[in-house]
Amino acid sequence: MSITQEQIQDIVFRALKLLGEELESSELMHPTLDTQIYGNAAVDSLALVSFVADLEEILSSEIGVGIVLADEKMMSAKNTPFKTTKTLIEYITTLLSEHA
């Protein structure tokens, strides 16, 4: 199944909205491409892990492809793909194109 970057954005935004509701963060409940994820004051390491797990589950159920978004290398990288919604969407797009 082919998925567009807009569909990935929709999935990421929905997952962020769920996280925003859990954390009572208005910024996360109304994400934009510039919304900071990693380093956001509301998102601690446990919340980030929860968000990534939820996002992997949504991606798997909606597009039928199981991908791993986080590994030690990605989580500790200086240029982490989890910095903003835009970098995360680009990272997921790359992973899915490599998986196809």
PDB file of N, CA and C in Angstrom:
ATOM      1  N   MET A   1       0.838  -1.187   0.000  1.00  0.00           N
ATOM      2  CA  MET A   1       0.000   0.000   0.000  1.00  0.00           C
ATOM      3  C   MET A   1       0.883   1.250   0.000  1.00  0.00           C
ATOM      4  N   SER A   2       0.539   2.181  -0.859  1.00  0.00           N
ATOM      5  CA  SER A   2       1.275   3.430  -0.951  1.00  0.00           C
ATOM      6  C   SER A   2       0.646   4.461  -0.015  1.00  0.00           C
ATOM      7  N   ILE A   3       1.479   5.209   0.648  1.00  0.00           N
ATOM      8  CA  ILE A   3       0.981   6.214   1.574  1.00  0.00           C
ATOM      9  C   ILE A   3       1.664   7.539   1.259  1.00  0.00           C
ATOM     10  N   THR A   4       0.894   8.609   1.303  1.00  0.00           N
ATOM     11  CA  THR A   4       1.448   9.920   0.995  1.00  0.00           C
ATOM     12  C   THR A   4       2.000  10.586   2.257  1.00  0.00           C
ATOM     13  N   GLN A   5       2.806  11.609   2.038  1.00  0.00           N
ATOM     14  CA  GLN A   5       3.358  12.355   3.154  1.00  0.00           C
ATOM     15  C   GLN A   5       2.232  13.049   3.931  1.00  0.00           C
ATOM     16  N   GLU A   6       1.174  13.447   3.236  1.00  0.00           N
ATOM     17  CA  GLU A   6       0.026  14.077   3.903  1.00  0.00           C
ATOM     18  C   GLU A   6      -0.674  13.082   4.833  1.00  0.00           C
ATOM     19  N   GLN A   7      -0.766  11.823   4.410  1.00  0.00           N
ATOM     20  CA  GLN A   7      -1.372  10.803   5.264  1.00  0.00           C
ATOM     21  C   GLN A   7      -0.500  10.544   6.488  1.00  0.00           C
ATOM     22  N   ILE A   8       0.797  10.535   6.296  1.00  0.00           N
ATOM     23  CA  ILE A   8       1.715  10.358   7.425  1.00  0.00           C
ATOM     24  C   ILE A   8       1.568  11.532   8.382  1.00  0.00           C
ATOM     25  N   GLN A   9       1.483  12.734   7.831  1.00  0.00           N
ATOM     26  CA  GLN A   9       1.303  13.922   8.668  1.00  0.00           C
ATOM     27  C   GLN A   9       0.032  13.802   9.493  1.00  0.00           C
ATOM     28  N   ASP A  10      -1.045  13.360   8.872  1.00  0.00           N
ATOM     29  CA  ASP A  10      -2.313  13.194   9.581  1.00  0.00           C
ATOM     30  C   ASP A  10      -2.164  12.207  10.741  1.00  0.00           C
ATOM     31  N   ILE A  11      -1.479  11.115  10.505  1.00  0.00           N
ATOM     32  CA  ILE A  11      -1.275  10.102  11.550  1.00  0.00           C
ATOM     33  C   ILE A  11      -0.422  10.667  12.683  1.00  0.00           C
ATOM     34  N   VAL A  12       0.653  11.364  12.344  1.00  0.00           N
ATOM     35  CA  VAL A  12       1.519  11.956  13.369  1.00  0.00           C
ATOM     36  C   VAL A  12       0.750  12.996  14.178  1.00  0.00           C
ATOM     37  N   PHE A  13      -0.020  13.833  13.507  1.00  0.00           N
ATOM     38  CA  PHE A  13      -0.795  14.855  14.212  1.00  0.00           C
ATOM     39  C   PHE A  13      -1.819  14.214  15.154  1.00  0.00           C
ATOM     40  N   ARG A  14      -2.477  13.156  14.688  1.00  0.00           N
ATOM     41  CA  ARG A  14      -3.452  12.477  15.564  1.00  0.00           C
ATOM     42  C   ARG A  14      -2.781  11.888  16.796  1.00  0.00           C
ATOM     43  N   ALA A  15      -1.614  11.268  16.596  1.00  0.00           N
ATOM     44  CA  ALA A  15      -0.888  10.699  17.737  1.00  0.00           C
ATOM     45  C   ALA A  15      -0.446  11.803  18.699  1.00  0.00           C
ATOM     46  N   LEU A  16      -0.020  12.944  18.163  1.00  0.00           N
ATOM     47  CA  LEU A  16       0.381  14.067  19.023  1.00  0.00           C
ATOM     48  C   LEU A  16      -0.803  14.636  19.788  1.00  0.00           C
ATOM     49  N   LYS A  17      -1.954  14.687  19.136  1.00  0.00           N
ATOM     50  CA  LYS A  17      -3.155  15.186  19.820  1.00  0.00           C
ATOM     51  C   LYS A  17      -3.511  14.285  20.995  1.00  0.00           C
ATOM     52  N   LEU A  18      -3.403  12.982  20.795  1.00  0.00           N
ATOM     53  CA  LEU A  18      -3.660  12.047  21.901  1.00  0.00           C
ATOM     54  C   LEU A  18      -2.679  12.281  23.044  1.00  0.00           C
ATOM     55  N   LEU A  19      -1.406  12.460  22.701  1.00  0.00           N
ATOM     56  CA  LEU A  19      -0.397  12.733  23.718  1.00  0.00           C
ATOM     57  C   LEU A  19      -0.689  14.061  24.411  1.00  0.00           C
ATOM     58  N   GLY A  20      -1.078  15.058  23.625  1.00  0.00           N
ATOM     59  CA  GLY A  20      -1.410  16.363  24.187  1.00  0.00           C
ATOM     60  C   GLY A  20      -2.549  16.297  25.179  1.00  0.00           C
ATOM     61  N   GLU A  21      -3.546  15.468  24.867  1.00  0.00           N
ATOM     62  CA  GLU A  21      -4.675  15.289  25.791  1.00  0.00           C
ATOM     63  C   GLU A  21      -4.204  14.637  27.090  1.00  0.00           C
ATOM     64  N   GLU A  22      -3.359  13.618  26.955  1.00  0.00           N
ATOM     65  CA  GLU A  22      -2.836  12.934  28.147  1.00  0.00           C
ATOM     66  C   GLU A  22      -2.013  13.879  29.015  1.00  0.00           C
ATOM     67  N   LEU A  23      -1.230  14.742  28.367  1.00  0.00           N
ATOM     68  CA  LEU A  23      -0.320  15.635  29.095  1.00  0.00           C
ATOM     69  C   LEU A  23      -0.926  17.006  29.370  1.00  0.00           C
ATOM     70  N   GLU A  24      -2.158  17.204  28.872  1.00  0.00           N
ATOM     71  CA  GLU A  24      -2.839  18.495  28.992  1.00  0.00           C
ATOM     72  C   GLU A  24      -1.977  19.618  28.427  1.00  0.00           C
ATOM     73  N   SER A  25      -1.445  19.380  27.217  1.00  0.00           N
ATOM     74  CA  SER A  25      -0.590  20.345  26.536  1.00  0.00           C
ATOM     75  C   SER A  25      -1.320  20.900  25.317  1.00  0.00           C
ATOM     76  N   SER A  26      -1.676  22.165  25.386  1.00  0.00           N
ATOM     77  CA  SER A  26      -2.377  22.812  24.279  1.00  0.00           C
ATOM     78  C   SER A  26      -1.543  22.787  23.001  1.00  0.00           C
ATOM     79  N   GLU A  27      -0.235  22.990  23.131  1.00  0.00           N
ATOM     80  CA  GLU A  27       0.648  22.986  21.964  1.00  0.00           C
ATOM     81  C   GLU A  27       0.584  21.647  21.230  1.00  0.00           C
ATOM     82  N   LEU A  28       0.598  20.553  21.981  1.00  0.00           N
ATOM     83  CA  LEU A  28       0.558  19.225  21.363  1.00  0.00           C
ATOM     84  C   LEU A  28      -0.832  18.874  20.851  1.00  0.00           C
ATOM     85  N   MET A  29      -1.867  19.441  21.457  1.00  0.00           N
ATOM     86  CA  MET A  29      -3.233  19.175  20.993  1.00  0.00           C
ATOM     87  C   MET A  29      -3.530  19.887  19.675  1.00  0.00           C
ATOM     88  N   HIS A  30      -2.701  20.877  19.318  1.00  0.00           N
ATOM     89  CA  HIS A  30      -2.880  21.646  18.079  1.00  0.00           C
ATOM     90  C   HIS A  30      -1.547  21.699  17.332  1.00  0.00           C
ATOM     91  N   PRO A  31      -1.067  20.529  16.866  1.00  0.00           N
ATOM     92  CA  PRO A  31       0.269  20.476  16.260  1.00  0.00           C
ATOM     93  C   PRO A  31       0.346  21.158  14.895  1.00  0.00           C
ATOM     94  N   THR A  32       1.536  21.650  14.606  1.00  0.00           N
ATOM     95  CA  THR A  32       1.883  22.171  13.283  1.00  0.00           C
ATOM     96  C   THR A  32       3.160  21.446  12.855  1.00  0.00           C
ATOM     97  N   LEU A  33       3.651  21.739  11.670  1.00  0.00           N
ATOM     98  CA  LEU A  33       4.889  21.105  11.220  1.00  0.00           C
ATOM     99  C   LEU A  33       6.079  21.517  12.076  1.00  0.00           C
ATOM    100  N   ASP A  34       5.968  22.648  12.756  1.00  0.00           N
ATOM    101  CA  ASP A  34       7.070  23.145  13.582  1.00  0.00           C
ATOM    102  C   ASP A  34       6.954  22.768  15.056  1.00  0.00           C
ATOM    103  N   THR A  35       5.934  22.017  15.416  1.00  0.00           N
ATOM    104  CA  THR A  35       5.762  21.636  16.820  1.00  0.00           C
ATOM    105  C   THR A  35       6.953  20.813  17.284  1.00  0.00           C
ATOM    106  N   GLN A  36       7.548  21.257  18.373  1.00  0.00           N
ATOM    107  CA  GLN A  36       8.691  20.545  18.938  1.00  0.00           C
ATOM    108  C   GLN A  36       8.182  19.336  19.715  1.00  0.00           C
ATOM    109  N   ILE A  37       8.818  18.190  19.482  1.00  0.00           N
ATOM    110  CA  ILE A  37       8.459  16.969  20.202  1.00  0.00           C
ATOM    111  C   ILE A  37       9.565  16.681  21.211  1.00  0.00           C
ATOM    112  N   TYR A  38      10.726  16.292  20.729  1.00  0.00           N
ATOM    113  CA  TYR A  38      11.849  15.991  21.608  1.00  0.00           C
ATOM    114  C   TYR A  38      12.411  17.312  22.119  1.00  0.00           C
ATOM    115  N   GLY A  39      12.464  17.461  23.413  1.00  0.00           N
ATOM    116  CA  GLY A  39      12.918  18.714  23.998  1.00  0.00           C
ATOM    117  C   GLY A  39      11.775  19.609  24.422  1.00  0.00           C
ATOM    118  N   ASN A  40      10.543  19.222  24.106  1.00  0.00           N
ATOM    119  CA  ASN A  40       9.370  19.968  24.539  1.00  0.00           C
ATOM    120  C   ASN A  40       9.241  19.793  26.050  1.00  0.00           C
ATOM    121  N   ALA A  41       8.996  20.877  26.755  1.00  0.00           N
ATOM    122  CA  ALA A  41       8.918  20.823  28.223  1.00  0.00           C
ATOM    123  C   ALA A  41       7.858  19.837  28.714  1.00  0.00           C
ATOM    124  N   ALA A  42       6.797  19.657  27.942  1.00  0.00           N
ATOM    125  CA  ALA A  42       5.711  18.764  28.361  1.00  0.00           C
ATOM    126  C   ALA A  42       6.034  17.294  28.098  1.00  0.00           C
ATOM    127  N   VAL A  43       7.027  17.022  27.242  1.00  0.00           N
ATOM    128  CA  VAL A  43       7.311  15.655  26.813  1.00  0.00           C
ATOM    129  C   VAL A  43       8.592  15.143  27.484  1.00  0.00           C
ATOM    130  N   ASP A  44       8.409  14.355  28.534  1.00  0.00           N
ATOM    131  CA  ASP A  44       9.573  13.728  29.162  1.00  0.00           C
ATOM    132  C   ASP A  44       9.882  12.419  28.432  1.00  0.00           C
ATOM    133  N   SER A  45      10.917  11.731  28.858  1.00  0.00           N
ATOM    134  CA  SER A  45      11.336  10.523  28.138  1.00  0.00           C
ATOM    135  C   SER A  45      10.252   9.444  28.138  1.00  0.00           C
ATOM    136  N   LEU A  46       9.517   9.316  29.222  1.00  0.00           N
ATOM    137  CA  LEU A  46       8.442   8.318  29.289  1.00  0.00           C
ATOM    138  C   LEU A  46       7.325   8.673  28.316  1.00  0.00           C
ATOM    139  N   ALA A  47       6.974   9.947  28.250  1.00  0.00           N
ATOM    140  CA  ALA A  47       5.930  10.387  27.319  1.00  0.00           C
ATOM    141  C   ALA A  47       6.377  10.182  25.875  1.00  0.00           C
ATOM    142  N   LEU A  48       7.661  10.414  25.602  1.00  0.00           N
ATOM    143  CA  LEU A  48       8.177  10.217  24.250  1.00  0.00           C
ATOM    144  C   LEU A  48       8.102   8.741  23.852  1.00  0.00           C
ATOM    145  N   VAL A  49       8.471   7.864  24.750  1.00  0.00           N
ATOM    146  CA  VAL A  49       8.393   6.429  24.481  1.00  0.00           C
ATOM    147  C   VAL A  49       6.939   6.013  24.229  1.00  0.00           C
ATOM    148  N   SER A  50       6.025   6.517  25.031  1.00  0.00           N
ATOM    149  CA  SER A  50       4.605   6.221  24.868  1.00  0.00           C
ATOM    150  C   SER A  50       4.099   6.724  23.519  1.00  0.00           C
ATOM    151  N   PHE A  51       4.490   7.941  23.151  1.00  0.00           N
ATOM    152  CA  PHE A  51       4.095   8.524  21.864  1.00  0.00           C
ATOM    153  C   PHE A  51       4.610   7.674  20.703  1.00  0.00           C
ATOM    154  N   VAL A  52       5.868   7.277  20.758  1.00  0.00           N
ATOM    155  CA  VAL A  52       6.462   6.483  19.683  1.00  0.00           C
ATOM    156  C   VAL A  52       5.746   5.132  19.557  1.00  0.00           C
ATOM    157  N   ALA A  53       5.451   4.502  20.692  1.00  0.00           N
ATOM    158  CA  ALA A  53       4.749   3.212  20.664  1.00  0.00           C
ATOM    159  C   ALA A  53       3.354   3.371  20.068  1.00  0.00           C
ATOM    160  N   ASP A  54       2.640   4.423  20.471  1.00  0.00           N
ATOM    161  CA  ASP A  54       1.309   4.685  19.915  1.00  0.00           C
ATOM    162  C   ASP A  54       1.386   4.935  18.418  1.00  0.00           C
ATOM    163  N   LEU A  55       2.371   5.717  18.009  1.00  0.00           N
ATOM    164  CA  LEU A  55       2.532   6.039  16.599  1.00  0.00           C
ATOM    165  C   LEU A  55       2.850   4.793  15.776  1.00  0.00           C
ATOM    166  N   GLU A  56       3.732   3.937  16.283  1.00  0.00           N
ATOM    167  CA  GLU A  56       4.043   2.684  15.581  1.00  0.00           C
ATOM    168  C   GLU A  56       2.792   1.820  15.441  1.00  0.00           C
ATOM    169  N   GLU A  57       1.972   1.792  16.484  1.00  0.00           N
ATOM    170  CA  GLU A  57       0.741   0.992  16.448  1.00  0.00           C
ATOM    171  C   GLU A  57      -0.247   1.543  15.429  1.00  0.00           C
ATOM    172  N   ILE A  58      -0.418   2.862  15.399  1.00  0.00           N
ATOM    173  CA  ILE A  58      -1.332   3.477  14.432  1.00  0.00           C
ATOM    174  C   ILE A  58      -0.843   3.228  13.011  1.00  0.00           C
ATOM    175  N   LEU A  59       0.448   3.417  12.773  1.00  0.00           N
ATOM    176  CA  LEU A  59       0.995   3.170  11.443  1.00  0.00           C
ATOM    177  C   LEU A  59       0.772   1.725  11.021  1.00  0.00           C
ATOM    178  N   SER A  60       1.013   0.803  11.935  1.00  0.00           N
ATOM    179  CA  SER A  60       0.838  -0.612  11.629  1.00  0.00           C
ATOM    180  C   SER A  60      -0.616  -0.938  11.297  1.00  0.00           C
ATOM    181  N   SER A  61      -1.536  -0.429  12.089  1.00  0.00           N
ATOM    182  CA  SER A  61      -2.946  -0.757  11.871  1.00  0.00           C
ATOM    183  C   SER A  61      -3.519  -0.071  10.635  1.00  0.00           C
ATOM    184  N   GLU A  62      -3.044   1.137  10.320  1.00  0.00           N
ATOM    185  CA  GLU A  62      -3.634   1.873   9.203  1.00  0.00           C
ATOM    186  C   GLU A  62      -2.976   1.593   7.859  1.00  0.00           C
ATOM    187  N   ILE A  63      -1.685   1.271   7.859  1.00  0.00           N
ATOM    188  CA  ILE A  63      -1.035   1.019   6.570  1.00  0.00           C
ATOM    189  C   ILE A  63      -0.539  -0.413   6.431  1.00  0.00           C
ATOM    190  N   GLY A  64      -0.667  -1.167   7.508  1.00  0.00           N
ATOM    191  CA  GLY A  64      -0.331  -2.577   7.441  1.00  0.00           C
ATOM    192  C   GLY A  64       1.150  -2.884   7.382  1.00  0.00           C
ATOM    193  N   VAL A  65       1.973  -1.942   7.795  1.00  0.00           N
ATOM    194  CA  VAL A  65       3.416  -2.149   7.784  1.00  0.00           C
ATOM    195  C   VAL A  65       3.952  -1.886   9.183  1.00  0.00           C
ATOM    196  N   GLY A  66       4.646  -2.886   9.725  1.00  0.00           N
ATOM    197  CA  GLY A  66       5.249  -2.709  11.039  1.00  0.00           C
ATOM    198  C   GLY A  66       6.648  -2.128  10.896  1.00  0.00           C
ATOM    199  N   ILE A  67       6.832  -0.911  11.390  1.00  0.00           N
ATOM    200  CA  ILE A  67       8.160  -0.306  11.358  1.00  0.00           C
ATOM    201  C   ILE A  67       8.557   0.098  12.773  1.00  0.00           C
ATOM    202  N   VAL A  68       9.851   0.083  13.014  1.00  0.00           N
ATOM    203  CA  VAL A  68      10.385   0.511  14.305  1.00  0.00           C
ATOM    204  C   VAL A  68      10.903   1.928  14.123  1.00  0.00           C
ATOM    205  N   LEU A  69      10.310   2.860  14.851  1.00  0.00           N
ATOM    206  CA  LEU A  69      10.704   4.256  14.717  1.00  0.00           C
ATOM    207  C   LEU A  69      11.871   4.631  15.606  1.00  0.00           C
ATOM    208  N   ALA A  70      11.975   3.964  16.739  1.00  0.00           N
ATOM    209  CA  ALA A  70      12.995   4.360  17.711  1.00  0.00           C
ATOM    210  C   ALA A  70      13.943   3.211  18.004  1.00  0.00           C
ATOM    211  N   ASP A  71      15.201   3.540  17.964  1.00  0.00           N
ATOM    212  CA  ASP A  71      16.224   2.634  18.455  1.00  0.00           C
ATOM    213  C   ASP A  71      17.229   3.511  19.198  1.00  0.00           C
ATOM    214  N   GLU A  72      18.197   2.908  19.831  1.00  0.00           N
ATOM    215  CA  GLU A  72      19.149   3.682  20.635  1.00  0.00           C
ATOM    216  C   GLU A  72      19.848   4.751  19.810  1.00  0.00           C
ATOM    217  N   LYS A  73      20.211   4.396  18.605  1.00  0.00           N
ATOM    218  CA  LYS A  73      20.925   5.341  17.745  1.00  0.00           C
ATOM    219  C   LYS A  73      20.075   6.578  17.450  1.00  0.00           C
ATOM    220  N   MET A  74      18.809   6.359  17.117  1.00  0.00           N
ATOM    221  CA  MET A  74      17.928   7.475  16.783  1.00  0.00           C
ATOM    222  C   MET A  74      17.601   8.337  18.001  1.00  0.00           C
ATOM    223  N   MET A  75      17.397   7.699  19.150  1.00  0.00           N
ATOM    224  CA  MET A  75      17.010   8.435  20.341  1.00  0.00           C
ATOM    225  C   MET A  75      18.159   9.282  20.887  1.00  0.00           C
ATOM    226  N   SER A  76      19.381   8.856  20.633  1.00  0.00           N
ATOM    227  CA  SER A  76      20.524   9.594  21.180  1.00  0.00           C
ATOM    228  C   SER A  76      21.217  10.472  20.136  1.00  0.00           C
ATOM    229  N   ALA A  77      20.758  10.400  18.916  1.00  0.00           N
ATOM    230  CA  ALA A  77      21.397  11.170  17.849  1.00  0.00           C
ATOM    231  C   ALA A  77      21.227  12.670  18.073  1.00  0.00           C
ATOM    232  N   LYS A  78      22.277  13.411  17.731  1.00  0.00           N
ATOM    233  CA  LYS A  78      22.206  14.871  17.864  1.00  0.00           C
ATOM    234  C   LYS A  78      21.093  15.423  16.984  1.00  0.00           C
ATOM    235  N   ASN A  79      20.972  14.895  15.796  1.00  0.00           N
ATOM    236  CA  ASN A  79      19.925  15.318  14.866  1.00  0.00           C
ATOM    237  C   ASN A  79      18.789  14.307  14.874  1.00  0.00           C
ATOM    238  N   THR A  80      18.175  14.131  16.027  1.00  0.00           N
ATOM    239  CA  THR A  80      17.098  13.157  16.182  1.00  0.00           C
ATOM    240  C   THR A  80      15.917  13.476  15.272  1.00  0.00           C
ATOM    241  N   PRO A  81      15.314  12.462  14.675  1.00  0.00           N
ATOM    242  CA  PRO A  81      14.125  12.706  13.859  1.00  0.00           C
ATOM    243  C   PRO A  81      12.905  13.073  14.702  1.00  0.00           C
ATOM    244  N   PHE A  82      13.030  12.990  16.015  1.00  0.00           N
ATOM    245  CA  PHE A  82      11.908  13.294  16.903  1.00  0.00           C
ATOM    246  C   PHE A  82      11.915  14.747  17.371  1.00  0.00           C
ATOM    247  N   LYS A  83      12.746  15.579  16.749  1.00  0.00           N
ATOM    248  CA  LYS A  83      12.864  16.979  17.168  1.00  0.00           C
ATOM    249  C   LYS A  83      11.567  17.758  16.922  1.00  0.00           C
ATOM    250  N   THR A  84      11.039  17.683  15.712  1.00  0.00           N
ATOM    251  CA  THR A  84       9.788  18.373  15.374  1.00  0.00           C
ATOM    252  C   THR A  84       8.891  17.421  14.595  1.00  0.00           C
ATOM    253  N   THR A  85       7.656  17.828  14.407  1.00  0.00           N
ATOM    254  CA  THR A  85       6.746  16.991  13.623  1.00  0.00           C
ATOM    255  C   THR A  85       7.254  16.865  12.189  1.00  0.00           C
ATOM    256  N   LYS A  86       7.813  17.938  11.645  1.00  0.00           N
ATOM    257  CA  LYS A  86       8.314  17.901  10.266  1.00  0.00           C
ATOM    258  C   LYS A  86       9.437  16.881  10.113  1.00  0.00           C
ATOM    259  N   THR A  87      10.412  16.891  11.028  1.00  0.00           N
ATOM    260  CA  THR A  87      11.517  15.935  10.915  1.00  0.00           C
ATOM    261  C   THR A  87      11.038  14.504  11.121  1.00  0.00           C
ATOM    262  N   LEU A  88      10.040  14.317  11.970  1.00  0.00           N
ATOM    263  CA  LEU A  88       9.492  12.975  12.194  1.00  0.00           C
ATOM    264  C   LEU A  88       8.752  12.474  10.963  1.00  0.00           C
ATOM    265  N   ILE A  89       7.968  13.333  10.341  1.00  0.00           N
ATOM    266  CA  ILE A  89       7.237  12.952   9.131  1.00  0.00           C
ATOM    267  C   ILE A  89       8.214  12.576   8.017  1.00  0.00           C
ATOM    268  N   GLU A  90       9.273  13.359   7.864  1.00  0.00           N
ATOM    269  CA  GLU A  90      10.291  13.052   6.849  1.00  0.00           C
ATOM    270  C   GLU A  90      10.970  11.717   7.142  1.00  0.00           C
ATOM    271  N   TYR A  91      11.255  11.464   8.408  1.00  0.00           N
ATOM    272  CA  TYR A  91      11.895  10.210   8.820  1.00  0.00           C
ATOM    273  C   TYR A  91      10.984   9.008   8.526  1.00  0.00           C
ATOM    274  N   ILE A  92       9.705   9.122   8.872  1.00  0.00           N
ATOM    275  CA  ILE A  92       8.758   8.033   8.612  1.00  0.00           C
ATOM    276  C   ILE A  92       8.631   7.802   7.115  1.00  0.00           C
ATOM    277  N   THR A  93       8.566   8.873   6.331  1.00  0.00           N
ATOM    278  CA  THR A  93       8.479   8.753   4.880  1.00  0.00           C
ATOM    279  C   THR A  93       9.679   7.976   4.335  1.00  0.00           C
ATOM    280  N   THR A  94      10.860   8.310   4.833  1.00  0.00           N
ATOM    281  CA  THR A  94      12.085   7.609   4.413  1.00  0.00           C
ATOM    282  C   THR A  94      12.035   6.137   4.799  1.00  0.00           C
ATOM    283  N   LEU A  95      11.647   5.863   6.040  1.00  0.00           N
ATOM    284  CA  LEU A  95      11.561   4.458   6.495  1.00  0.00           C
ATOM    285  C   LEU A  95      10.594   3.655   5.635  1.00  0.00           C
ATOM    286  N   LEU A  96       9.444   4.240   5.335  1.00  0.00           N
ATOM    287  CA  LEU A  96       8.441   3.520   4.552  1.00  0.00           C
ATOM    288  C   LEU A  96       8.902   3.301   3.112  1.00  0.00           C
ATOM    289  N   SER A  97       9.638   4.256   2.548  1.00  0.00           N
ATOM    290  CA  SER A  97      10.131   4.081   1.182  1.00  0.00           C
ATOM    291  C   SER A  97      11.203   2.993   1.140  1.00  0.00           C
ATOM    292  N   GLU A  98      11.988   2.877   2.220  1.00  0.00           N
ATOM    293  CA  GLU A  98      12.994   1.814   2.295  1.00  0.00           C
ATOM    294  C   GLU A  98      12.335   0.454   2.524  1.00  0.00           C
ATOM    295  N   HIS A  99      11.185   0.449   3.160  1.00  0.00           N
ATOM    296  CA  HIS A  99      10.485  -0.793   3.486  1.00  0.00           C
ATOM    297  C   HIS A  99       9.714  -1.348   2.297  1.00  0.00           C
ATOM    298  N   ALA A 100       9.361  -0.459   1.362  1.00  0.00           N
ATOM    299  CA  ALA A 100       8.538  -0.854   0.199  1.00  0.00           C
ATOM    300  C   ALA A 100       9.259  -1.793  -0.732  1.00  0.00           C
TER     301      ALA A 100
END
